[in-house]
Amino acid sequence: MTAPIPALPAKIDPLVRAFLDSPGAVAAALDQFGSPVHLVFPQVFAENLAQFRSVLDHVLPRYRICYAHKANQSRAFVRTAARAGIAIDAASPQEVACAVAAGFGPQRVEVTGPKGEVFLRDLIDRGITINVDNLWELARIAELARTKVPVLLRVSGFDDGQVSRFGVPLGHVERAFELLSAHRDRIAFLGFAFHLDSGDTGERIRAIDACLALVEQAYGYGLTPSVLNIGGGYRQVFTADADQFDAYVHALRESLLGHGTPMSWGSNTFGYHVAGGAVHGIPVFHKYANTIPATKMLADLFTAPLERHGGRTVAEVASDNLLDIWLEPGKALVDHAGVTVAMVEFVKEIADGTVLVNLDLSRDSVTPADQEVMVDPVILPRSGGGETAPVGVYFAGRLCLERDLITNHKVWLAARPSPGDLVVFPNTGAYHMDLSAATASMRPPPIKLAVARHGGDFQVCLDADYEPELPIGPPQHQSTPRRSPRIPTQAP
Ligand SMILES: *Cc1c(COP(=O)(O)O)cnc(C)c1O
């Protein structure tokens, strides 16, 4: 019996799969627009959003979804978000401009992240909600504001030993209270905000609990926060088969110890620490092991009991206190809504027999350099035929740099590819396509195209030209004038 071939099957959205399976469709797009390309699927984005809403509608009377624009530069996604009636989280002047051009009014834009003087002045002029990162920013807003500036206060440091470069540390919030209280005529304090990179529900619950305590404290300063912004960080599911993923990773770890066939390029250990005959640590690709969808994370979060509140759930406590919950999902809305397509230029063998498949793409267009894409690409052969024995390969990039390997782990293909074959990297929409893409060797980044299904047909256009045909979404749950909020004191 021979061991099964190690594989990392990718989960692929049915709409994306249908496009890839349409005979000649991908090749036609590349013939028209060139190679390589990023394909975005705004209808998949819209479907992710619909699923978010259906979970939140069940548990929360009031909420606001702010799409975190930085996950992808796609204008089609931003247009889709605008048309669907949600809000947007922008993190640069350029993202604000894109949002405004796509139809977002200032009431639907929130700005997070570090902001310098110039950006801050612009946001104040426009009346855009500022998610304040630090005390300098808050003091500067107080000095510059002429009319009431809507402000959220980002806080951080909920767990001991947890460091973040963002937000006001819990221990410094008192200074913020003093500023907010002293400048109530110029600052409309909406409430507290946090954002955790972690997918851990327990961590998120502790952060919510800490913010609820801050809400209580804020009343003591005459402030009446009405928003709790719990940020993003809802995870993606990349793999179609967790068992095969685990088996691949097991074989990879064995190979790092010198057992079995080599599976890594050069001296790459993927963040593992190999010592004393064992493999330790968490790999750079740990997100690919996730099997819990964002919607499940959300449902678990809002139905979790809060000890300090007599076991009432997060959703119940938020609603008891008339708090609007704001969320800033980025990757979860873009999950499965983008792929990257490149072409095989040539296949070569190096001295030890290792096979390299060279593409017209560079690594930074499919993944930030310090990470690793751990789902198998889909090969679309230009023509049939050729030998069909499985072959283990590394995908190499177009740059004249030793490090421009697109995969540092070995990928097994059903057959050795040929020049002209197309290679599709699944699920590159969130942070893979453009977060790190550079113009090394004067090569422009791949063109971005939007793909939409109308009836049985697919239409492909430049991302910038895409106009959504969505029905107008239900209006975002708006804040209503509120009675005096009540926060229960400690549970008996
Ligand atoms: C990046 C970012 C997000 C989005 O995070 P995801 O993990 O993509 O959901 C949300 N809020 C803030 C403040 C961010 O910086």
mmCIF file of N, CA and C and ligand atoms in Angstrom, residues 66-71 89 91 110 112-113 131 154 166 194-197 204 229 231-235 327-333 430-431, ligand 1:
data_model
loop_
_atom_site.group_PDB
_atom_site.id
_atom_site.type_symbol
_atom_site.label_atom_id
_atom_site.label_comp_id
_atom_site.label_asym_id
_atom_site.label_seq_id
_atom_site.Cartn_x
_atom_site.Cartn_y
_atom_site.Cartn_z
ATOM 1 N N CYS A 66 -19.330 47.694 10.000
ATOM 2 C CA CYS A 66 -18.410 48.577 9.280
ATOM 3 C C CYS A 66 -17.400 47.678 8.561
ATOM 4 N N TYR A 67 -17.513 47.592 7.253
ATOM 5 C CA TYR A 67 -16.565 46.765 6.493
ATOM 6 C C TYR A 67 -15.155 47.352 6.630
ATOM 7 N N ALA A 68 -14.199 46.551 7.079
ATOM 8 C CA ALA A 68 -12.813 47.014 7.227
ATOM 9 C C ALA A 68 -12.143 46.994 5.848
ATOM 10 N N HIS A 69 -12.095 48.168 5.244
ATOM 11 C CA HIS A 69 -11.626 48.328 3.865
ATOM 12 C C HIS A 69 -10.212 47.771 3.659
ATOM 13 N N LYS A 70 -9.366 47.839 4.680
ATOM 14 C CA LYS A 70 -7.962 47.495 4.448
ATOM 15 C C LYS A 70 -7.729 46.036 4.044
ATOM 16 N N ALA A 71 -8.744 45.180 4.198
ATOM 17 C CA ALA A 71 -8.591 43.780 3.785
ATOM 18 C C ALA A 71 -8.337 43.653 2.289
ATOM 19 N N ASP A 89 -15.149 50.984 7.663
ATOM 20 C CA ASP A 89 -14.010 51.324 8.518
ATOM 21 C C ASP A 89 -12.840 51.609 7.591
ATOM 22 N N ALA A 91 -8.933 53.304 6.955
ATOM 23 C CA ALA A 91 -7.714 53.436 7.750
ATOM 24 C C ALA A 91 -6.672 54.320 7.080
ATOM 25 N N GLU A 110 -16.187 55.421 9.420
ATOM 26 C CA GLU A 110 -15.480 55.475 10.687
ATOM 27 C C GLU A 110 -14.013 55.287 10.345
ATOM 28 N N THR A 112 -10.223 54.290 11.665
ATOM 29 C CA THR A 112 -9.442 53.641 12.723
ATOM 30 C C THR A 112 -7.954 53.751 12.392
ATOM 31 N N GLY A 113 -7.139 53.325 13.328
ATOM 32 C CA GLY A 113 -5.691 53.262 13.084
ATOM 33 C C GLY A 113 -4.991 54.568 13.408
ATOM 34 N N ASN A 131 -12.297 56.991 15.383
ATOM 35 C CA ASN A 131 -12.018 55.955 16.379
ATOM 36 C C ASN A 131 -10.623 56.280 16.911
ATOM 37 N N ARG A 154 -10.719 54.002 21.403
ATOM 38 C CA ARG A 154 -10.192 52.635 21.333
ATOM 39 C C ARG A 154 -9.359 52.350 22.577
ATOM 40 N N PHE A 166 -1.863 49.671 19.562
ATOM 41 C CA PHE A 166 -3.036 50.505 19.295
ATOM 42 C C PHE A 166 -3.881 50.714 20.547
ATOM 43 N N PHE A 194 -12.684 48.392 20.553
ATOM 44 C CA PHE A 194 -11.449 47.610 20.591
ATOM 45 C C PHE A 194 -11.385 46.779 19.324
ATOM 46 N N HIS A 195 -10.217 46.278 19.021
ATOM 47 C CA HIS A 195 -10.049 45.333 17.911
ATOM 48 C C HIS A 195 -8.980 44.341 18.312
ATOM 49 N N LEU A 196 -9.314 43.066 18.236
ATOM 50 C CA LEU A 196 -8.355 42.018 18.590
ATOM 51 C C LEU A 196 -8.023 41.213 17.343
ATOM 52 N N ASP A 197 -6.749 40.945 17.156
ATOM 53 C CA ASP A 197 -6.330 40.102 16.039
ATOM 54 C C ASP A 197 -6.700 38.649 16.288
ATOM 55 N N ARG A 204 -12.227 37.929 23.546
ATOM 56 C CA ARG A 204 -13.170 38.953 23.099
ATOM 57 C C ARG A 204 -14.199 39.236 24.198
ATOM 58 N N ASN A 229 -17.973 49.191 20.153
ATOM 59 C CA ASN A 229 -17.416 48.710 18.885
ATOM 60 C C ASN A 229 -16.442 47.574 19.183
ATOM 61 N N GLY A 231 -14.854 45.649 17.021
ATOM 62 C CA GLY A 231 -13.799 45.420 16.044
ATOM 63 C C GLY A 231 -14.046 44.248 15.102
ATOM 64 N N GLY A 232 -12.958 43.754 14.526
ATOM 65 C CA GLY A 232 -13.039 42.639 13.578
ATOM 66 C C GLY A 232 -12.347 41.416 14.149
ATOM 67 N N GLY A 233 -11.745 40.624 13.233
ATOM 68 C CA GLY A 233 -11.017 39.445 13.693
ATOM 69 C C GLY A 233 -11.808 38.153 13.568
ATOM 70 N N TYR A 234 -12.936 38.189 12.839
ATOM 71 C CA TYR A 234 -13.747 36.972 12.663
ATOM 72 C C TYR A 234 -13.092 36.137 11.571
ATOM 73 N N ARG A 235 -12.897 34.878 11.870
ATOM 74 C CA ARG A 235 -11.936 34.099 11.087
ATOM 75 C C ARG A 235 -12.498 33.517 9.799
ATOM 76 N N LEU A 327 -19.461 46.386 14.590
ATOM 77 C CA LEU A 327 -18.468 45.369 14.248
ATOM 78 C C LEU A 327 -17.672 45.849 13.043
ATOM 79 N N GLU A 328 -16.427 45.437 12.966
ATOM 80 C CA GLU A 328 -15.558 45.848 11.846
ATOM 81 C C GLU A 328 -14.973 44.632 11.136
ATOM 82 N N PRO A 329 -15.798 43.785 10.546
ATOM 83 C CA PRO A 329 -15.232 42.608 9.880
ATOM 84 C C PRO A 329 -14.517 42.999 8.592
ATOM 85 N N GLY A 330 -13.350 42.459 8.395
ATOM 86 C CA GLY A 330 -12.624 42.640 7.143
ATOM 87 C C GLY A 330 -12.576 41.307 6.422
ATOM 88 N N LYS A 331 -11.667 40.440 6.880
ATOM 89 C CA LYS A 331 -11.441 39.182 6.166
ATOM 90 C C LYS A 331 -12.688 38.300 6.094
ATOM 91 N N ALA A 332 -13.564 38.375 7.113
ATOM 92 C CA ALA A 332 -14.735 37.492 7.101
ATOM 93 C C ALA A 332 -15.716 37.881 5.987
ATOM 94 N N LEU A 333 -15.768 39.158 5.628
ATOM 95 C CA LEU A 333 -16.658 39.560 4.529
ATOM 96 C C LEU A 333 -16.045 39.245 3.168
ATOM 97 N N ALA A 430 -8.599 38.314 1.112
ATOM 98 C CA ALA A 430 -8.379 39.040 2.354
ATOM 99 C C ALA A 430 -6.905 39.138 2.692
ATOM 100 N N TYR A 431 -6.337 40.315 2.516
ATOM 101 C CA TYR A 431 -4.949 40.637 2.884
ATOM 102 C C TYR A 431 -3.888 39.976 2.000
HETATM 103 C C1 LIG B 1 -7.698 45.346 10.329
HETATM 104 C C2 LIG B 1 -8.754 45.834 11.222
HETATM 105 C C3 LIG B 1 -10.027 45.266 11.208
HETATM 106 C C4 LIG B 1 -10.388 44.078 10.346
HETATM 107 O O1 LIG B 1 -9.861 42.919 10.861
HETATM 108 P P1 LIG B 1 -10.258 41.486 10.240
HETATM 109 O O2 LIG B 1 -9.390 40.573 11.000
HETATM 110 O O3 LIG B 1 -9.967 41.532 8.800
HETATM 111 O O4 LIG B 1 -11.698 41.274 10.523
HETATM 112 C C5 LIG B 1 -10.996 45.804 12.027
HETATM 113 N N1 LIG B 1 -10.726 46.841 12.839
HETATM 114 C C6 LIG B 1 -9.511 47.416 12.898
HETATM 115 C C7 LIG B 1 -9.282 48.554 13.817
HETATM 116 C C8 LIG B 1 -8.488 46.918 12.097
HETATM 117 O O5 LIG B 1 -7.273 47.495 12.172
#
